[in-house]
Short mmCIF file of C-alpha atoms and ligand atoms in Angstrom, two decimals:
data_model
loop_
_atom_site.label_atom_id
_atom_site.label_comp_id
_atom_site.label_asym_id
_atom_site.label_seq_id
_atom_site.Cartn_x
_atom_site.Cartn_y
_atom_site.Cartn_z
CA MET A 1 25.03 58.83 56.79
CA ASN A 2 28.10 56.65 56.96
CA ASP A 3 29.61 55.06 53.89
CA ILE A 4 27.86 51.72 53.86
CA GLU A 5 24.47 53.38 54.41
CA GLN A 6 25.08 55.60 51.38
CA LEU A 7 26.12 52.57 49.32
CA LYS A 8 22.91 50.76 50.26
CA ALA A 9 20.90 53.76 49.05
CA ASP A 10 22.95 53.77 45.83
CA TYR A 11 22.16 50.07 45.39
CA ALA A 12 18.42 50.71 45.87
CA GLU A 13 18.59 53.51 43.33
CA LEU A 14 20.43 51.24 40.86
CA ILE A 15 17.67 48.64 41.20
CA ILE A 16 14.90 51.18 40.70
CA LYS A 17 16.60 52.98 37.79
CA GLU A 18 18.43 50.19 35.95
CA GLY A 19 16.82 47.03 37.25
CA LEU A 20 13.24 48.22 36.81
CA ASN A 21 13.53 51.58 35.09
CA ILE A 22 10.37 52.78 36.85
CA GLN A 23 8.33 55.04 34.61
CA LYS A 24 6.20 57.97 35.71
CA GLY A 25 2.79 56.72 36.84
CA GLN A 26 3.83 53.05 37.03
CA ARG A 27 3.16 50.93 40.12
CA LEU A 28 5.81 48.85 41.84
CA VAL A 29 5.39 45.59 43.79
CA ILE A 30 8.21 44.79 46.22
CA ASN A 31 8.56 41.22 47.56
CA CYS A 32 10.89 41.36 50.53
CA PRO A 33 11.75 39.54 53.76
CA VAL A 34 10.47 41.55 56.69
CA GLU A 35 13.99 41.39 58.15
CA CYS A 36 15.13 43.56 55.22
CA ALA A 37 12.46 46.23 55.72
CA ASP A 38 15.11 48.98 55.76
CA PHE A 39 16.07 48.06 52.23
CA ALA A 40 12.45 47.96 51.03
CA ARG A 41 12.11 51.50 52.42
CA LEU A 42 15.17 52.66 50.45
CA CYS A 43 13.70 51.13 47.27
CA THR A 44 10.36 52.77 48.02
CA ASP A 45 11.99 56.20 48.40
CA ALA A 46 13.93 55.73 45.16
CA ALA A 47 10.77 54.60 43.36
CA TYR A 48 8.68 57.59 44.44
CA SER A 49 11.56 59.90 43.46
CA ALA A 50 11.42 58.33 40.01
CA GLY A 51 7.71 59.14 39.69
CA CYS A 52 6.24 55.82 40.81
CA ARG A 53 2.45 55.96 41.21
CA GLU A 54 2.23 53.58 44.20
CA VAL A 55 4.49 51.07 45.94
CA LEU A 56 2.90 47.81 47.15
CA VAL A 57 4.91 45.55 49.47
CA ARG A 58 4.52 41.80 50.06
CA TRP A 59 6.46 40.76 53.15
CA SER A 60 7.85 37.31 53.77
CA ASP A 61 9.50 35.76 56.80
CA ASP A 62 11.59 32.60 57.03
CA TYR A 63 10.28 31.76 60.49
CA LEU A 64 6.63 32.02 59.44
CA THR A 65 7.27 30.08 56.22
CA ARG A 66 8.92 27.24 58.11
CA ALA A 67 6.23 27.22 60.81
CA ARG A 68 3.54 26.98 58.12
CA PHE A 69 5.26 24.05 56.39
CA LEU A 70 5.70 22.26 59.71
CA HIS A 71 2.36 22.91 61.40
CA ALA A 72 -0.36 24.04 59.00
CA GLU A 73 -3.10 21.59 58.11
CA ASN A 74 -2.11 19.18 55.42
CA ASP A 75 -4.49 20.27 52.67
CA VAL A 76 -3.41 23.93 52.63
CA PHE A 77 -0.47 22.86 50.46
CA ASP A 78 -2.78 21.93 47.60
CA HIS A 79 -4.40 25.31 47.52
CA VAL A 80 -3.64 28.92 46.57
CA ASP A 81 -6.30 31.50 47.39
CA PRO A 82 -8.01 32.97 44.31
CA TRP A 83 -7.36 36.50 45.57
CA ASP A 84 -3.63 35.79 45.46
CA THR A 85 -3.84 34.75 41.81
CA ALA A 86 -6.09 37.73 41.07
CA PHE A 87 -3.50 40.08 42.59
CA LEU A 88 -0.67 38.66 40.48
CA ASP A 89 -2.79 38.65 37.32
CA GLY A 90 -3.93 42.21 37.97
CA VAL A 91 -0.57 43.83 38.65
CA SER A 92 1.12 41.95 35.80
CA GLU A 93 -1.61 42.90 33.34
CA GLU A 94 -1.28 46.59 34.18
CA GLY A 95 2.49 46.33 33.68
CA ALA A 96 3.51 47.10 37.25
CA ALA A 97 7.23 46.67 37.97
CA TRP A 98 8.09 43.59 40.04
CA LEU A 99 10.97 43.49 42.51
CA ALA A 100 11.95 40.26 44.27
CA VAL A 101 14.45 40.46 47.13
CA HIS A 102 15.87 36.94 47.48
CA ALA A 103 17.47 36.51 50.89
CA GLU A 104 16.29 33.23 52.34
CA ASN A 105 18.02 31.07 54.88
CA PRO A 106 19.33 28.43 52.45
CA ALA A 107 18.31 25.56 54.71
CA ASN A 108 15.06 27.08 55.95
CA LEU A 109 12.88 24.10 55.05
CA ASN A 110 15.40 21.43 56.02
CA GLY A 111 13.54 18.53 57.60
CA VAL A 112 10.13 19.61 56.30
CA ASP A 113 8.06 16.86 54.65
CA PRO A 114 9.19 17.07 50.97
CA ASP A 115 5.70 16.07 49.88
CA ARG A 116 4.28 19.29 51.36
CA ILE A 117 6.91 21.37 49.57
CA ASN A 118 6.25 19.58 46.31
CA ARG A 119 2.48 19.81 46.45
CA TYR A 120 2.67 23.50 47.28
CA GLN A 121 5.06 24.16 44.40
CA ILE A 122 2.61 22.49 42.01
CA ALA A 123 -0.38 24.39 43.43
CA ARG A 124 1.49 27.71 43.16
CA GLY A 125 2.76 26.83 39.70
CA LYS A 126 -0.78 26.34 38.44
CA ALA A 127 -2.12 29.42 40.21
CA THR A 128 0.60 31.70 38.84
CA GLU A 129 0.64 30.45 35.26
CA LYS A 130 -0.49 33.71 33.64
CA PHE A 131 1.84 35.80 35.81
CA ARG A 132 4.87 33.61 35.07
CA GLN A 133 4.19 33.60 31.35
CA ARG A 134 4.14 37.42 31.37
CA GLU A 135 7.34 37.49 33.42
CA MET A 136 9.21 35.07 31.13
CA THR A 137 8.24 37.12 28.06
CA ASN A 138 9.12 40.47 29.71
CA TYR A 139 5.56 41.78 29.56
CA PHE A 140 6.47 43.86 32.61
CA PRO A 141 9.88 44.89 34.03
CA TRP A 142 11.10 42.61 36.81
CA CYS A 143 14.26 42.43 38.84
CA VAL A 144 15.76 39.95 41.30
CA CYS A 145 18.23 41.28 43.86
CA SER A 146 19.47 40.19 47.28
CA VAL A 147 20.31 41.80 50.59
CA PRO A 148 21.68 40.01 53.65
CA THR A 149 19.61 38.43 56.37
CA GLY A 150 21.20 37.12 59.56
CA ALA A 151 20.56 33.46 58.73
CA TRP A 152 21.78 33.76 55.15
CA ALA A 153 24.95 35.64 56.17
CA ALA A 154 25.65 33.06 58.89
CA ALA A 155 25.35 30.25 56.34
CA VAL A 156 27.84 31.96 54.01
CA PHE A 157 30.31 32.99 56.74
CA PRO A 158 29.79 30.39 59.48
CA ASP A 159 32.95 31.36 61.39
CA MET A 160 32.03 35.02 61.85
CA GLU A 161 29.92 36.79 64.44
CA LYS A 162 26.46 37.52 63.05
CA GLU A 163 26.93 41.31 62.70
CA ASP A 164 30.31 40.87 60.99
CA ALA A 165 28.87 38.26 58.64
CA ILE A 166 26.04 40.59 57.63
CA LEU A 167 28.45 43.46 56.98
CA LYS A 168 30.81 41.22 55.00
CA LEU A 169 27.91 39.92 52.89
CA TRP A 170 26.75 43.48 52.25
CA GLU A 171 30.24 44.40 51.05
CA GLU A 172 30.38 41.43 48.70
CA ILE A 173 26.90 42.14 47.30
CA LEU A 174 27.71 45.81 46.70
CA LYS A 175 30.99 44.87 45.01
CA ALA A 176 29.27 42.33 42.75
CA CYS A 177 26.67 44.94 41.80
CA LEU A 178 29.38 47.52 40.98
CA VAL A 179 28.15 49.89 43.70
CA ASP A 180 31.48 51.46 44.63
CA GLY A 181 30.60 54.95 45.78
CA GLY A 182 31.01 56.33 42.28
CA ASN A 183 28.24 56.35 39.76
CA ALA A 184 26.67 52.90 40.07
CA VAL A 185 24.24 53.50 37.21
CA GLU A 186 27.08 54.41 34.85
CA ASN A 187 29.13 51.39 36.01
CA TRP A 188 26.15 49.20 35.29
CA HIS A 189 25.72 50.57 31.77
CA LYS A 190 29.37 49.87 30.95
CA HIS A 191 29.07 46.35 32.34
CA SER A 192 25.91 45.69 30.36
CA ASP A 193 27.64 46.88 27.18
CA GLU A 194 30.43 44.34 27.81
CA LEU A 195 27.89 41.53 28.12
CA HIS A 196 26.28 42.72 24.88
CA ARG A 197 29.61 42.29 23.07
CA HIS A 198 29.60 38.56 23.88
CA VAL A 199 25.94 38.38 22.94
CA GLU A 200 26.70 39.85 19.52
CA MET A 201 29.59 37.47 18.87
CA LEU A 202 27.56 34.41 19.84
CA ASN A 203 24.68 35.59 17.66
CA GLU A 204 27.08 36.09 14.78
CA TYR A 205 28.46 32.54 15.12
CA ASN A 206 24.91 31.15 15.21
CA PHE A 207 26.10 27.80 16.58
CA ARG A 208 24.09 24.67 15.96
CA TYR A 209 25.65 22.75 18.87
CA LEU A 210 27.64 23.44 22.01
CA HIS A 211 29.75 20.58 23.33
CA TYR A 212 30.61 20.80 27.05
CA LYS A 213 33.44 18.82 28.60
CA ASN A 214 35.40 18.83 31.87
CA ALA A 215 37.29 16.51 34.20
CA ALA A 216 34.39 16.38 36.67
CA GLY A 217 32.59 14.13 34.18
CA THR A 218 30.52 16.59 32.18
CA ASP A 219 30.24 15.56 28.54
CA LEU A 220 27.14 17.12 27.07
CA MET A 221 26.03 17.94 23.54
CA VAL A 222 23.46 20.73 23.43
CA GLU A 223 21.65 21.69 20.25
CA LEU A 224 20.47 25.29 19.92
CA PRO A 225 17.21 25.75 18.00
CA GLU A 226 17.03 27.35 14.58
CA GLY A 227 16.41 31.08 15.06
CA HIS A 228 17.71 31.24 18.64
CA PHE A 229 19.40 34.37 19.88
CA TRP A 230 21.56 35.14 22.90
CA ALA A 231 20.67 37.77 25.49
CA GLY A 232 22.37 39.31 28.52
CA GLY A 233 22.74 42.54 30.43
CA ASN A 234 19.90 45.00 29.98
CA GLU A 235 16.85 43.72 28.12
CA ASN A 236 13.67 45.37 26.85
CA THR A 237 10.11 44.85 27.97
CA GLN A 238 7.56 44.09 25.28
CA GLY A 239 6.73 47.80 25.44
CA GLY A 240 10.36 48.70 24.71
CA VAL A 241 11.50 49.88 28.14
CA GLN A 242 15.04 48.82 29.05
CA PHE A 243 15.46 46.94 32.34
CA SER A 244 17.80 44.42 33.98
CA ALA A 245 16.18 41.25 35.35
CA ASN A 246 19.08 40.35 37.65
CA ILE A 247 21.33 42.63 39.68
CA PRO A 248 24.06 41.43 39.69
CA THR A 249 24.36 39.62 36.38
CA GLU A 250 27.36 38.18 34.58
CA GLU A 251 25.60 35.77 32.22
CA VAL A 252 24.74 35.61 28.55
CA PHE A 253 22.03 33.07 27.83
CA THR A 254 19.77 31.44 25.30
CA LEU A 255 17.58 28.36 25.18
CA PRO A 256 18.53 24.81 24.21
CA LYS A 257 16.48 22.82 21.72
CA ARG A 258 13.97 21.00 23.93
CA ASP A 259 14.52 17.45 22.68
CA SER A 260 18.15 17.66 21.63
CA VAL A 261 20.38 17.69 24.71
CA ASN A 262 22.40 14.51 25.25
CA GLY A 263 25.05 13.31 27.69
CA LYS A 264 26.07 13.83 31.29
CA ILE A 265 26.18 17.09 33.22
CA VAL A 266 27.81 17.37 36.64
CA ALA A 267 26.95 20.22 39.02
CA SER A 268 29.90 22.27 40.26
CA LYS A 269 28.23 24.04 43.19
CA PRO A 270 25.45 23.19 45.62
CA LEU A 271 21.99 24.29 44.62
CA VAL A 272 19.63 25.91 47.11
CA HIS A 273 16.09 25.00 46.15
CA ASN A 274 12.83 25.12 48.10
CA GLY A 275 14.62 25.84 51.36
CA ASN A 276 17.00 22.90 51.03
CA ILE A 277 20.59 22.41 49.93
CA ILE A 278 21.21 19.95 47.09
CA SER A 279 24.86 19.09 46.54
CA ASN A 280 27.16 16.83 44.52
CA PHE A 281 24.64 15.98 41.86
CA TYR A 282 24.53 15.05 38.20
CA PHE A 283 22.01 14.48 35.43
CA ILE A 284 22.08 12.08 32.52
CA VAL A 285 20.09 13.50 29.64
CA LYS A 286 18.76 11.72 26.58
CA ASP A 287 16.87 13.45 23.76
CA GLY A 288 16.45 16.45 26.04
CA ARG A 289 14.93 14.60 28.99
CA ILE A 290 16.70 13.97 32.31
CA ILE A 291 16.60 10.17 32.55
CA GLU A 292 18.83 9.86 35.61
CA ALA A 293 19.48 12.22 38.51
CA HIS A 294 21.42 11.73 41.68
CA ALA A 295 22.52 14.00 44.53
CA GLU A 296 24.68 13.02 47.50
CA GLU A 297 22.76 15.54 49.60
CA GLY A 298 19.12 16.50 48.93
CA ASP A 299 18.42 13.68 46.49
CA GLU A 300 14.72 13.55 47.31
CA ILE A 301 14.34 17.32 46.83
CA LEU A 302 16.19 17.17 43.52
CA LYS A 303 14.08 14.31 42.18
CA ALA A 304 10.89 16.11 43.24
CA ALA A 305 12.12 19.31 41.55
CA ILE A 306 12.50 17.65 38.15
CA SER A 307 9.13 15.94 38.47
CA VAL A 308 6.72 18.82 39.16
CA ASP A 309 5.52 18.53 35.58
CA GLU A 310 6.68 17.05 32.28
CA GLY A 311 8.74 20.10 31.27
CA ALA A 312 10.66 20.12 34.56
CA SER A 313 12.79 17.23 33.30
CA TYR A 314 13.82 19.20 30.17
CA PHE A 315 16.20 22.15 29.99
CA GLY A 316 15.10 25.74 29.45
CA GLU A 317 18.29 27.82 29.63
CA VAL A 318 21.94 27.67 28.56
CA ALA A 319 24.03 30.38 30.23
CA LEU A 320 27.70 31.24 29.87
CA VAL A 321 29.65 32.88 32.69
CA PRO A 322 33.46 33.07 32.73
CA TYR A 323 35.23 31.23 35.55
CA ASP A 324 37.11 34.50 36.13
CA SER A 325 33.93 36.53 36.62
CA PRO A 326 34.25 38.94 39.57
CA ILE A 327 31.71 37.01 41.67
CA SER A 328 33.53 33.75 41.00
CA GLU A 329 36.87 35.36 41.88
CA SER A 330 35.55 36.25 45.32
CA GLY A 331 35.78 32.51 45.99
CA ILE A 332 32.63 32.71 48.12
CA LEU A 333 29.89 30.12 47.92
CA PHE A 334 26.84 32.36 48.35
CA LEU A 335 24.21 29.61 48.72
CA ASN A 336 21.91 31.92 46.80
CA THR A 337 21.27 31.21 43.13
CA LEU A 338 21.32 34.87 42.07
CA PHE A 339 24.98 35.02 43.10
CA ASP A 340 26.15 31.46 42.49
CA GLU A 341 24.67 31.35 38.96
CA ASN A 342 26.55 34.53 38.13
CA ALA A 343 29.81 32.94 39.19
CA SER A 344 29.42 29.90 36.97
CA CYS A 345 28.27 28.55 33.62
CA HIS A 346 24.85 27.09 34.24
CA PHE A 347 21.75 25.53 32.81
CA ALA A 348 18.17 25.68 34.02
CA PHE A 349 15.73 22.85 33.99
CA GLY A 350 12.12 23.82 33.31
CA GLU A 351 10.57 26.73 31.46
CA ALA A 352 12.60 28.28 28.62
CA TYR A 353 13.11 31.96 27.99
CA PRO A 354 11.75 32.38 24.45
CA CYS A 355 15.05 33.64 23.01
CA LEU A 356 13.80 32.74 19.57
CA LYS A 357 12.87 34.69 16.46
CA GLY A 358 9.44 34.25 14.89
CA THR A 359 7.51 33.28 18.02
CA ASP A 360 4.79 35.95 17.69
CA GLY A 361 1.28 34.51 17.63
CA LYS A 362 2.52 30.90 17.85
CA SER A 363 0.67 28.38 19.99
CA GLU A 364 2.35 26.41 22.76
CA GLU A 365 2.37 23.31 20.53
CA GLU A 366 4.00 25.21 17.67
CA LEU A 367 6.61 26.71 20.01
CA LYS A 368 7.34 23.26 21.44
CA ALA A 369 7.94 22.02 17.90
CA MET A 370 10.41 24.92 17.44
CA GLY A 371 12.30 23.68 20.51
CA VAL A 372 10.86 25.77 23.38
CA ASN A 373 10.30 23.99 26.71
CA PHE A 374 7.31 24.76 28.93
CA SER A 375 7.08 24.12 32.65
CA MET A 376 5.79 25.68 35.85
CA THR A 377 9.35 25.63 37.18
CA HIS A 378 12.66 27.17 36.14
CA VAL A 379 15.68 26.25 38.23
CA ASP A 380 19.23 27.35 37.44
CA PHE A 381 22.04 24.99 38.46
CA MET A 382 25.77 25.60 38.24
CA ILE A 383 28.16 23.51 36.17
CA GLY A 384 31.15 25.81 35.40
CA THR A 385 34.64 24.72 36.41
CA ARG A 386 38.18 26.00 35.95
CA ASP A 387 38.80 23.38 33.23
CA LEU A 388 35.46 23.59 31.41
CA SER A 389 35.74 23.57 27.64
CA ILE A 390 32.85 24.42 25.34
CA THR A 391 33.19 23.89 21.63
CA GLY A 392 30.74 25.54 19.27
CA ILE A 393 29.78 23.66 16.13
CA ARG A 394 28.40 25.73 13.29
CA HIS A 395 25.79 24.63 10.75
CA ASP A 396 28.54 23.87 8.21
CA GLY A 397 30.28 21.61 10.76
CA THR A 398 33.19 23.94 11.58
CA GLU A 399 34.24 23.92 15.22
CA VAL A 400 35.04 27.07 17.18
CA PRO A 401 36.37 27.13 20.77
CA VAL A 402 33.87 29.11 22.86
CA PHE A 403 35.27 28.34 26.33
CA VAL A 404 38.84 27.23 27.03
CA ASN A 405 39.86 26.55 30.63
CA GLY A 406 36.64 27.94 32.02
CA ASN A 407 36.73 31.28 30.19
CA PHE A 408 35.61 32.77 26.89
CA ALA A 409 38.01 31.94 24.06
CA PHE A 410 37.06 35.16 22.27
ZN1 ZN B 1 20.68 32.13 34.27
ZN1 ZN B 2 17.50 31.05 34.87
#
């Protein structure tokens, strides 16, 4: 085995051990582009070595996805087969581990009728409600990772030959995931501990507001709900098993108070969403709701994205990532949210992670009143810049610099 092949196996092992922490007798579902079958095989080997009961694989393919959106009969986009929902409900209920390999061509659905994309997103959103709710509350361990495909690598490195671009993207992914030929699992633990230090400090400060400002035009006041807490790095499932939902990850995050975000927020990187690129966009937010949105590219896709349901026009995540994070320092625009969100402070519109104390047994209405947003969507978008400042305002009114010039002030 040459070096890079060994590193890929190390990466698969990191995902199985740290990302999902597969337990003896547990099942694993892998969602993977068929082009990355080699990587799914590595993950499968690592999973069985860890005592996995059975590995189930769901293949996807950009070509087939695009062909379906272009040529399938119109009403298929309003429909998800009941057996698909039953599968997701079944594996999530038993607590199977869930691995998603995100490696799409960022412009795969460019030129497709946006109405088809939108209707299908709504149909899927409804059909996967139970599954998503279990995922957002860590009922089962889940992990998002990425491996190169030819089309994705070519979009990131357009001037390179395809094989070189794939190799270069592999190298960057492995670097970002701290897979360096040493002990990747140990590296990951150390990294997670560092993220936990910021989590602890932010929890200690218990800010009431965060005020974002930069020269790009962002000027946003975000209230954090009473009882919120920050999270980042390794988390626990409801059953108490440690896992890591994103590999790589550089973020610490919490939720904003649903109806108390006000001002303007300007995106700092393009957003790849539903097979389209949305770039140079901003939102104006009043009492938590996006009341104005505009993108220079992908405007129709953006407007559809914040309209899939009522909660899609409210925010569900506040995440802090230093401008000097290793992924950001690479200077590469990955056109893949898993990487771009971990190179930049970001928000998500849509469903909130319930990073809130005292939520047990509460109804959706009660949680909403506590400040939690509900939606069938959850879309991270990047807003961090070199000059971003974030000021924390405590309950007694004292102000504390949280970010100065794009990086943590503490
Ligand atoms: Zn995030
Ligand atoms: Zn998110």
